[in-house]
C-alpha atoms as a printed R data frame, in Angstrom:
    type eleno elety resid chain resno       x       y       z
1   ATOM     1    CA   UNK     A     1 -10.899  10.765  -9.984
2   ATOM     2    CA   UNK     A     2  -9.763   7.321  -8.913
3   ATOM     3    CA   UNK     A     3 -11.591   5.385  -6.205
4   ATOM     4    CA   UNK     A     4 -11.495   1.873  -4.810
5   ATOM     5    CA   UNK     A     5 -14.943   0.327  -5.124
6   ATOM     6    CA   UNK     A     6 -16.594  -2.890  -4.045
7   ATOM     7    CA   UNK     A     7 -18.517  -4.136  -7.089
8   ATOM     8    CA   UNK     A     8 -19.430  -7.601  -5.723
9   ATOM     9    CA   UNK     A     9 -19.354  -9.109  -2.235
10  ATOM    10    CA   UNK     A    10 -16.557 -11.542  -3.056
11  ATOM    11    CA   UNK     A    11 -13.921 -10.159  -0.729
12  ATOM    12    CA   UNK     A    12 -10.733  -8.821  -2.372
13  ATOM    13    CA   UNK     A    13 -11.798 -10.388  -5.694
14  ATOM    14    CA   UNK     A    14 -14.792  -8.046  -5.784
15  ATOM    15    CA   UNK     A    15 -12.743  -4.864  -5.375
16  ATOM    16    CA   UNK     A    16 -11.785  -2.615  -8.307
17  ATOM    17    CA   UNK     A    17  -9.895   0.636  -8.862
18  ATOM    18    CA   UNK     A    18 -12.216   2.712 -11.020
19  ATOM    19    CA   UNK     A    19 -12.706   6.239 -12.353
20  ATOM    20    CA   UNK     A    20 -15.677   8.066 -10.874
21  ATOM    21    CA   UNK     A    21 -16.814  11.726 -10.890
22  ATOM    22    CA   UNK     A    22 -15.514  13.949  -8.131
23  ATOM    23    CA   UNK     A    23 -18.099  14.694  -5.425
24  ATOM    24    CA   UNK     A    24 -20.009  17.955  -5.840
25  ATOM    25    CA   UNK     A    25 -19.763  19.888  -2.536
26  ATOM    26    CA   UNK     A    26 -22.408  22.049  -1.005
27  ATOM    27    CA   UNK     A    27 -21.671  25.439   0.534
28  ATOM    28    CA   UNK     A    28 -21.248  23.923   4.007
29  ATOM    29    CA   UNK     A    29 -19.023  21.008   2.959
30  ATOM    30    CA   UNK     A    30 -15.342  20.407   3.699
31  ATOM    31    CA   UNK     A    31 -13.545  18.984   0.637
32  ATOM    32    CA   UNK     A    32 -10.320  17.031   1.217
33  ATOM    33    CA   UNK     A    33  -7.664  16.001  -1.298
34  ATOM    34    CA   UNK     A    34  -6.768  12.577   0.051
35  ATOM    35    CA   UNK     A    35  -3.071  11.697   0.293
36  ATOM    36    CA   UNK     A    36  -3.334   8.378   2.187
37  ATOM    37    CA   UNK     A    37  -6.144   5.968   3.111
38  ATOM    38    CA   UNK     A    38  -6.091   3.164   5.611
39  ATOM    39    CA   UNK     A    39  -6.500  -0.583   5.176
40  ATOM    40    CA   UNK     A    40  -8.450  -1.970   8.093
41  ATOM    41    CA   UNK     A    41 -10.343  -5.073   9.153
42  ATOM    42    CA   UNK     A    42 -13.774  -3.450   8.627
43  ATOM    43    CA   UNK     A    43 -12.758  -2.900   4.979
44  ATOM    44    CA   UNK     A    44 -12.272  -6.615   4.631
45  ATOM    45    CA   UNK     A    45 -15.633  -7.344   6.239
46  ATOM    46    CA   UNK     A    46 -17.365  -4.730   4.044
47  ATOM    47    CA   UNK     A    47 -15.933  -6.343   0.918
48  ATOM    48    CA   UNK     A    48 -17.489  -9.654   1.960
49  ATOM    49    CA   UNK     A    49 -20.863  -8.252   3.088
50  ATOM    50    CA   UNK     A    50 -20.113  -9.363   6.647
51  ATOM    51    CA   UNK     A    51 -20.020  -5.951   8.335
52  ATOM    52    CA   UNK     A    52 -22.966  -4.424  10.230
53  ATOM    53    CA   UNK     A    53 -23.056  -1.610   7.657
54  ATOM    54    CA   UNK     A    54 -24.195  -2.904   4.255
55  ATOM    55    CA   UNK     A    55 -23.976  -0.170   1.611
56  ATOM    56    CA   UNK     A    56 -25.652  -0.646  -1.760
57  ATOM    57    CA   UNK     A    57 -23.301  -1.895  -4.503
58  ATOM    58    CA   UNK     A    58 -21.142  -0.495  -5.908
59  ATOM    59    CA   UNK     A    59 -19.672   1.572  -3.073
60  ATOM    60    CA   UNK     A    60 -16.320   3.212  -2.359
61  ATOM    61    CA   UNK     A    61 -14.318   1.415   0.298
62  ATOM    62    CA   UNK     A    62 -12.281   3.011   3.066
63  ATOM    63    CA   UNK     A    63 -12.776   4.365   6.574
64  ATOM    64    CA   UNK     A    64  -9.755   6.476   7.573
65  ATOM    65    CA   UNK     A    65  -7.845   9.042   5.534
66  ATOM    66    CA   UNK     A    66  -5.310  11.843   5.721
67  ATOM    67    CA   UNK     A    67  -4.840  14.747   3.346
68  ATOM    68    CA   UNK     A    68  -5.196  18.465   2.713
69  ATOM    69    CA   UNK     A    69  -8.326  20.582   2.823
70  ATOM    70    CA   UNK     A    70  -9.178  21.846  -0.633
71  ATOM    71    CA   UNK     A    71 -12.098  24.047   0.433
72  ATOM    72    CA   UNK     A    72 -14.147  24.687   3.557
73  ATOM    73    CA   UNK     A    73 -16.853  27.054   4.844
74  ATOM    74    CA   UNK     A    74 -15.455  30.417   5.931
75  ATOM    75    CA   UNK     A    75 -16.999  30.170   9.386
76  ATOM    76    CA   UNK     A    76 -15.875  26.581  10.089
77  ATOM    77    CA   UNK     A    77 -12.961  25.094  12.016
78  ATOM    78    CA   UNK     A    78 -10.936  24.252   8.870
79  ATOM    79    CA   UNK     A    79  -9.451  26.255   6.015
80  ATOM    80    CA   UNK     A    80  -8.033  25.448   2.594
81  ATOM    81    CA   UNK     A    81  -4.507  24.095   2.993
82  ATOM    82    CA   UNK     A    82  -4.978  22.559   6.426
83  ATOM    83    CA   UNK     A    83  -3.372  19.171   6.965
84  ATOM    84    CA   UNK     A    84  -6.020  16.815   8.363
85  ATOM    85    CA   UNK     A    85  -6.847  13.225   9.263
86  ATOM    86    CA   UNK     A    86 -10.365  11.853   9.567
87  ATOM    87    CA   UNK     A    87 -12.738   8.980   9.205
88  ATOM    88    CA   UNK     A    88 -15.960   8.049   7.440
89  ATOM    89    CA   UNK     A    89 -18.297   5.070   7.504
90  ATOM    90    CA   UNK     A    90 -17.212   4.293   3.946
91  ATOM    91    CA   UNK     A    91 -15.751   6.232   1.023
92  ATOM    92    CA   UNK     A    92 -12.242   7.152   2.131
93  ATOM    93    CA   UNK     A    93 -10.421   5.266  -0.640
94  ATOM    94    CA   UNK     A    94 -10.778   8.071  -3.165
95  ATOM    95    CA   UNK     A    95  -8.659  10.953  -4.423
96  ATOM    96    CA   UNK     A    96 -11.223  13.516  -3.256
97  ATOM    97    CA   UNK     A    97 -13.916  13.274  -0.596
98  ATOM    98    CA   UNK     A    98 -16.367  15.362   1.382
99  ATOM    99    CA   UNK     A    99 -15.591  15.160   5.108
100 ATOM   100    CA   UNK     A   100 -17.828  15.607   8.111
101 ATOM   101    CA   UNK     A   101 -16.122  18.301  10.247
102 ATOM   102    CA   UNK     A   102 -17.216  16.404  13.381
103 ATOM   103    CA   UNK     A   103 -14.967  13.481  12.293
104 ATOM   104    CA   UNK     A   104 -12.075  15.580  10.954
105 ATOM   105    CA   UNK     A   105  -8.954  16.500  12.925
106 ATOM   106    CA   UNK     A   106  -6.001  18.856  12.585
107 ATOM   107    CA   UNK     A   107  -2.926  16.733  11.831
108 ATOM   108    CA   UNK     A   108   0.157  17.883  13.805
109 ATOM   109    CA   UNK     A   109   3.149  18.855  11.695
110 ATOM   110    CA   UNK     A   110   5.132  16.141  13.438
111 ATOM   111    CA   UNK     A   111   2.966  13.483  11.722
112 ATOM   112    CA   UNK     A   112   3.364  12.531   8.055
113 ATOM   113    CA   UNK     A   113   0.291  11.612   5.970
114 ATOM   114    CA   UNK     A   114   1.350   7.956   6.148
115 ATOM   115    CA   UNK     A   115   1.478   8.172   9.947
116 ATOM   116    CA   UNK     A   116  -1.584  10.347  10.154
117 ATOM   117    CA   UNK     A   117  -3.904   7.847   8.498
118 ATOM   118    CA   UNK     A   118  -3.051   5.360  11.234
119 ATOM   119    CA   UNK     A   119  -4.496   7.639  13.925
120 ATOM   120    CA   UNK     A   120  -8.298   8.054  13.620
121 ATOM   121    CA   UNK     A   121  -9.436   4.428  13.629
122 ATOM   122    CA   UNK     A   122  -6.602   2.688  15.481
123 ATOM   123    CA   UNK     A   123  -5.619   5.157  18.181
124 ATOM   124    CA   UNK     A   124  -9.063   6.504  18.927
125 ATOM   125    CA   UNK     A   125 -10.325   2.904  19.274
126 ATOM   126    CA   UNK     A   126  -7.365   2.036  21.494
127 ATOM   127    CA   UNK     A   127  -7.939   5.138  23.673
128 ATOM   128    CA   UNK     A   128 -11.648   4.373  23.973
129 ATOM   129    CA   UNK     A   129 -10.892   0.751  24.927
130 ATOM   130    CA   UNK     A   130  -8.279   1.543  27.550
131 ATOM   131    CA   UNK     A   131  -9.659   4.699  29.132
132 ATOM   132    CA   UNK     A   132 -13.453   4.837  28.573
133 ATOM   133    CA   UNK     A   133 -14.271   1.123  28.646
134 ATOM   134    CA   UNK     A   134 -11.229  -0.349  30.387
135 ATOM   135    CA   UNK     A   135 -10.961   2.172  33.254
136 ATOM   136    CA   UNK     A   136  -7.168   1.782  33.064
137 ATOM   137    CA   UNK     A   137  -5.112   3.286  35.865
138 ATOM   138    CA   UNK     A   138  -1.355   3.633  36.127
139 ATOM   139    CA   UNK     A   139   0.439   0.624  37.520
140 ATOM   140    CA   UNK     A   140  -2.017  -1.954  36.225
141 ATOM   141    CA   UNK     A   141  -0.996  -4.874  34.023
142 ATOM   142    CA   UNK     A   142  -2.539  -5.067  30.546
143 ATOM   143    CA   UNK     A   143  -2.527  -8.160  28.303
144 ATOM   144    CA   UNK     A   144  -3.119  -7.515  24.577
145 ATOM   145    CA   UNK     A   145  -4.203 -10.265  22.154
146 ATOM   146    CA   UNK     A   146  -3.373  -9.430  18.518
147 ATOM   147    CA   UNK     A   147  -0.708  -6.986  19.692
148 ATOM   148    CA   UNK     A   148   1.042  -6.739  16.338
149 ATOM   149    CA   UNK     A   149  -2.013  -5.616  14.358
150 ATOM   150    CA   UNK     A   150  -3.194  -2.080  13.649
151 ATOM   151    CA   UNK     A   151  -5.302  -1.507  16.755
152 ATOM   152    CA   UNK     A   152  -3.125  -3.864  18.824
153 ATOM   153    CA   UNK     A   153   0.032  -1.822  18.206
154 ATOM   154    CA   UNK     A   154  -1.864   1.326  19.199
155 ATOM   155    CA   UNK     A   155  -3.101  -0.332  22.398
156 ATOM   156    CA   UNK     A   156   0.453  -1.361  23.354
157 ATOM   157    CA   UNK     A   157   1.809   2.195  22.854
158 ATOM   158    CA   UNK     A   158  -1.031   3.933  24.676
159 ATOM   159    CA   UNK     A   159  -1.082   1.476  27.594
160 ATOM   160    CA   UNK     A   160   2.655   2.115  28.075
161 ATOM   161    CA   UNK     A   161   2.088   5.841  27.840
162 ATOM   162    CA   UNK     A   162  -0.506   5.625  30.629
163 ATOM   163    CA   UNK     A   163   1.833   3.775  32.960
164 ATOM   164    CA   UNK     A   164   0.760   0.150  32.534
165 ATOM   165    CA   UNK     A   165   2.878  -2.973  32.397
166 ATOM   166    CA   UNK     A   166   2.091  -4.472  28.990
167 ATOM   167    CA   UNK     A   167   2.094  -8.139  28.004
168 ATOM   168    CA   UNK     A   168   1.795  -8.536  24.257
169 ATOM   169    CA   UNK     A   169   0.431 -11.801  22.859
170 ATOM   170    CA   UNK     A   170   1.389 -12.530  19.256
171 ATOM   171    CA   UNK     A   171   1.143 -15.527  16.906
172 ATOM   172    CA   UNK     A   172   4.666 -15.646  15.381
173 ATOM   173    CA   UNK     A   173   8.260 -14.808  16.217
174 ATOM   174    CA   UNK     A   174   8.231 -12.124  13.514
175 ATOM   175    CA   UNK     A   175   5.322 -10.427  15.267
176 ATOM   176    CA   UNK     A   176   7.191 -10.814  18.558
177 ATOM   177    CA   UNK     A   177   9.819  -8.431  17.190
178 ATOM   178    CA   UNK     A   178   7.114  -5.877  16.293
179 ATOM   179    CA   UNK     A   179   5.715  -5.954  19.824
180 ATOM   180    CA   UNK     A   180   9.153  -5.678  21.397
181 ATOM   181    CA   UNK     A   181   9.960  -2.665  19.214
182 ATOM   182    CA   UNK     A   182   6.780  -1.010  20.432
183 ATOM   183    CA   UNK     A   183   7.974  -1.222  24.006
184 ATOM   184    CA   UNK     A   184   5.940  -4.097  25.400
185 ATOM   185    CA   UNK     A   185   7.350  -5.236  28.730
186 ATOM   186    CA   UNK     A   186   6.769  -8.901  27.941
187 ATOM   187    CA   UNK     A   187   5.932 -10.715  24.696
188 ATOM   188    CA   UNK     A   188   4.554 -14.257  24.608
189 ATOM   189    CA   UNK     A   189   3.288 -16.475  21.804
190 ATOM   190    CA   UNK     A   190  -0.429 -17.197  21.446
191 ATOM   191    CA   UNK     A   191  -0.187 -20.917  21.879
192 ATOM   192    CA   UNK     A   192   0.339 -21.659  25.564
193 ATOM   193    CA   UNK     A   193   0.156 -17.978  26.493
194 ATOM   194    CA   UNK     A   194  -1.512 -18.609  29.855
195 ATOM   195    CA   UNK     A   195   1.389 -20.716  31.140
196 ATOM   196    CA   UNK     A   196   3.885 -18.280  29.638
197 ATOM   197    CA   UNK     A   197   2.291 -15.372  31.480
198 ATOM   198    CA   UNK     A   198   2.194 -17.254  34.784
199 ATOM   199    CA   UNK     A   199   5.922 -17.987  34.384
200 ATOM   200    CA   UNK     A   200   6.825 -14.321  34.092
201 ATOM   201    CA   UNK     A   201   8.688 -12.949  37.087
202 ATOM   202    CA   UNK     A   202   6.691 -10.493  39.139
203 ATOM   203    CA   UNK     A   203   3.490 -10.664  37.088
204 ATOM   204    CA   UNK     A   204   1.101 -13.202  38.619
205 ATOM   205    CA   UNK     A   205  -2.184 -12.126  37.075
206 ATOM   206    CA   UNK     A   206  -3.408  -9.264  34.885
207 ATOM   207    CA   UNK     A   207  -5.860  -6.444  35.497
208 ATOM   208    CA   UNK     A   208  -7.055  -5.767  31.962
209 ATOM   209    CA   UNK     A   209  -7.234  -7.951  28.834
210 ATOM   210    CA   UNK     A   210  -7.728  -6.283  25.439
211 ATOM   211    CA   UNK     A   211  -8.928  -9.006  23.071
212 ATOM   212    CA   UNK     A   212  -8.828  -8.291  19.337
213 ATOM   213    CA   UNK     A   213  -8.769 -11.956  18.278
214 ATOM   214    CA   UNK     A   214 -11.808 -13.594  19.870
215 ATOM   215    CA   UNK     A   215 -11.022 -17.307  19.963
216 ATOM   216    CA   UNK     A   216 -12.918 -19.165  22.672
217 ATOM   217    CA   UNK     A   217  -9.841 -20.803  24.111
218 ATOM   218    CA   UNK     A   218  -8.044 -17.460  24.339
219 ATOM   219    CA   UNK     A   219 -10.977 -15.847  26.095
220 ATOM   220    CA   UNK     A   220 -11.320 -18.620  28.654
221 ATOM   221    CA   UNK     A   221  -7.623 -18.688  29.451
222 ATOM   222    CA   UNK     A   222  -7.596 -14.893  29.677
223 ATOM   223    CA   UNK     A   223 -10.424 -14.951  32.239
224 ATOM   224    CA   UNK     A   224  -8.344 -17.405  34.278
225 ATOM   225    CA   UNK     A   225  -5.468 -14.884  34.298
226 ATOM   226    CA   UNK     A   226  -7.508 -11.919  35.531
227 ATOM   227    CA   UNK     A   227  -6.916 -10.573  39.000
228 ATOM   228    CA   UNK     A   228  -9.894  -9.907  41.257
229 ATOM   229    CA   UNK     A   229 -12.014  -7.115  39.707
230 ATOM   230    CA   UNK     A   230 -10.175  -7.562  36.390
231 ATOM   231    CA   UNK     A   231 -11.753  -6.630  33.077
232 ATOM   232    CA   UNK     A   232 -11.726  -8.385  29.718
233 ATOM   233    CA   UNK     A   233 -12.491  -6.054  26.796
234 ATOM   234    CA   UNK     A   234 -14.135  -7.578  23.701
235 ATOM   235    CA   UNK     A   235 -12.862  -5.439  20.838
236 ATOM   236    CA   UNK     A   236 -12.909  -7.665  17.742
237 ATOM   237    CA   UNK     A   237 -12.929 -11.111  16.241
238 ATOM   238    CA   UNK     A   238  -9.903 -11.240  13.929
239 ATOM   239    CA   UNK     A   239  -9.669 -14.978  14.664
240 ATOM   240    CA   UNK     A   240 -12.964 -15.519  12.847
241 ATOM   241    CA   UNK     A   241 -14.828 -16.883  15.835
242 ATOM   242    CA   UNK     A   242 -17.350 -15.315  18.237
243 ATOM   243    CA   UNK     A   243 -16.718 -17.007  21.602
244 ATOM   244    CA   UNK     A   244 -19.280 -18.097  24.142
245 ATOM   245    CA   UNK     A   245 -18.615 -17.794  27.883
246 ATOM   246    CA   UNK     A   246 -20.462 -19.362  30.798
247 ATOM   247    CA   UNK     A   247 -21.284 -16.595  33.246
248 ATOM   248    CA   UNK     A   248 -20.120 -18.526  36.298
249 ATOM   249    CA   UNK     A   249 -16.558 -17.788  35.152
250 ATOM   250    CA   UNK     A   250 -17.237 -14.103  35.873
251 ATOM   251    CA   UNK     A   251 -18.805 -14.856  39.252
252 ATOM   252    CA   UNK     A   252 -15.949 -16.924  40.658
253 ATOM   253    CA   UNK     A   253 -13.365 -14.120  40.727
254 ATOM   254    CA   UNK     A   254 -15.490 -10.978  40.476
255 ATOM   255    CA   UNK     A   255 -14.325 -10.188  36.972
256 ATOM   256    CA   UNK     A   256 -16.050  -8.413  34.089
257 ATOM   257    CA   UNK     A   257 -16.581  -8.763  30.363
258 ATOM   258    CA   UNK     A   258 -16.960  -5.368  28.656
259 ATOM   259    CA   UNK     A   259 -17.867  -4.697  25.022
260 ATOM   260    CA   UNK     A   260 -15.914  -2.096  23.058
261 ATOM   261    CA   UNK     A   261 -17.755  -0.553  20.108
262 ATOM   262    CA   UNK     A   262 -16.175   2.830  19.414
263 ATOM   263    CA   UNK     A   263 -18.276   3.753  16.383
264 ATOM   264    CA   UNK     A   264 -21.731   3.464  17.988
265 ATOM   265    CA   UNK     A   265 -20.450   5.265  21.088
266 ATOM   266    CA   UNK     A   266 -19.207   8.222  19.043
267 ATOM   267    CA   UNK     A   267 -22.539   8.529  17.245
268 ATOM   268    CA   UNK     A   268 -24.363   8.621  20.591
269 ATOM   269    CA   UNK     A   269 -21.930  11.139  22.111
270 ATOM   270    CA   UNK     A   270 -21.302  14.119  19.832
271 ATOM   271    CA   UNK     A   271 -17.969  15.792  20.432
272 ATOM   272    CA   UNK     A   272 -16.427  12.699  22.014
273 ATOM   273    CA   UNK     A   273 -13.937  12.026  19.197
274 ATOM   274    CA   UNK     A   274 -12.760  15.665  19.246
275 ATOM   275    CA   UNK     A   275 -12.142  15.333  22.987
276 ATOM   276    CA   UNK     A   276 -10.159  12.127  22.326
277 ATOM   277    CA   UNK     A   277  -8.040  13.853  19.690
278 ATOM   278    CA   UNK     A   278  -7.245  16.653  22.122
279 ATOM   279    CA   UNK     A   279  -6.161  14.054  24.683
280 ATOM   280    CA   UNK     A   280  -3.804  12.390  22.209
281 ATOM   281    CA   UNK     A   281  -2.364  15.418  20.415
282 ATOM   282    CA   UNK     A   282   0.403  16.035  22.988
283 ATOM   283    CA   UNK     A   283   1.466  12.378  22.666
284 ATOM   284    CA   UNK     A   284   1.630  12.773  18.888
285 ATOM   285    CA   UNK     A   285   3.784  15.901  19.149
286 ATOM   286    CA   UNK     A   286   6.152  14.354  21.687
287 ATOM   287    CA   UNK     A   287   6.705  11.174  19.639
288 ATOM   288    CA   UNK     A   288   5.130   8.862  22.233
289 ATOM   289    CA   UNK     A   289   2.574   7.986  19.533
290 ATOM   290    CA   UNK     A   290   4.650   6.566  16.677
291 ATOM   291    CA   UNK     A   291   2.299   4.530  14.480
292 ATOM   292    CA   UNK     A   292   3.534   1.160  13.253
293 ATOM   293    CA   UNK     A   293   3.104   1.198   9.488
294 ATOM   294    CA   UNK     A   294   3.088  -2.365   8.184
295 ATOM   295    CA   UNK     A   295   3.219  -1.604   4.471
296 ATOM   296    CA   UNK     A   296   2.379   1.166   2.026
297 ATOM   297    CA   UNK     A   297   0.531   0.025  -1.140
298 ATOM   298    CA   UNK     A   298  -0.319   1.747  -4.394
299 ATOM   299    CA   UNK     A   299  -4.045   2.122  -5.006
300 ATOM   300    CA   UNK     A   300  -3.634  -0.394  -7.822
301 ATOM   301    CA   UNK     A   301  -2.509  -2.954  -5.277
302 ATOM   302    CA   UNK     A   302  -5.510  -2.626  -2.929
303 ATOM   303    CA   UNK     A   303  -6.575  -6.228  -3.475
304 ATOM   304    CA   UNK     A   304  -3.154  -7.431  -2.366
305 ATOM   305    CA   UNK     A   305  -3.415  -5.249   0.711
306 ATOM   306    CA   UNK     A   306  -6.774  -6.801   1.602
307 ATOM   307    CA   UNK     A   307  -5.377 -10.309   1.016
308 ATOM   308    CA   UNK     A   308  -2.406  -9.572   3.266
309 ATOM   309    CA   UNK     A   309  -4.843  -8.430   5.949
310 ATOM   310    CA   UNK     A   310  -7.099 -11.432   5.454
311 ATOM   311    CA   UNK     A   311  -4.235 -13.915   5.728
312 ATOM   312    CA   UNK     A   312  -2.790 -12.129   8.757
313 ATOM   313    CA   UNK     A   313   0.474 -11.259   7.044
314 ATOM   314    CA   UNK     A   314   0.048  -7.547   7.816
315 ATOM   315    CA   UNK     A   315   1.530  -6.080  10.977
316 ATOM   316    CA   UNK     A   316   0.661  -2.601  12.153
317 ATOM   317    CA   UNK     A   317  -1.427  -0.508   9.787
318 ATOM   318    CA   UNK     A   318  -1.695  -0.985   6.051
319 ATOM   319    CA   UNK     A   319  -1.756   2.242   4.056
320 ATOM   320    CA   UNK     A   320  -2.860   3.114   0.516
321 ATOM   321    CA   UNK     A   321  -0.775   5.883  -1.099
322 ATOM   322    CA   UNK     A   322  -3.424   7.883  -2.940
323 ATOM   323    CA   UNK     A   323  -1.255  10.791  -4.141
């Protein structure tokens, strides 16, 4: 079978499409024929050796996938022929994989495989950020940095679904169009965003900031925009910088910094991701969740997909078409 492997920690240059043996399942394993696999920021970090997980070389890349169950235990939750989406620590960029049933989900008929692969990592992270860590309530105002990216687009859609006013912050006019199409109430450019937000009619401050970029200047200006008891969620560092904040900035207006690490939380709380999927399934079926697919790539073009992600050309979710 074909698989995308990291053979050296040189970023996209160290990634190859290779032929490897199919995995040999045990009696209790769920085997999935993969139709699509996701392209995500952790993939890029893994290819450079900069992710917290450091598999031994060579290893198969890929976290999220969608496909069809080939075989499954008779007493389990899945059966051959089921349409599914799921996630792994690594190893999703392959034509066949063995899936952990705890991280595998029934894919509604309303979702294609291209849409389905956008769901496990992006939407479960967004849901965890907004609801579990962000304590979002209806009527609050949410500001999203990196709103045109994979997780950012999911945050915008879910925040709107939960009754928030959403301010999307993007870096270019092309990404502004993406955020507007997602239903953001206001869209402002990154540079000068604080003044732009303050100039919006009827906004004033914000209650929740979801930061996927991580630049120090953005964090400091975001803290200045928070209302009393506001929360700033640290989700990622797509800007390549890990900011530092003096704690007196939290004291002055009774605001909070909260970390958002979905993966470790799920490992510490068995069953949590299945509960999340149940919460989101109705939104998938109704069309409220409509994943923004940035581009669909052939497996042969995986290095280009990673380059597009690295150079911030990709909007929404990048997808590998496996079969």
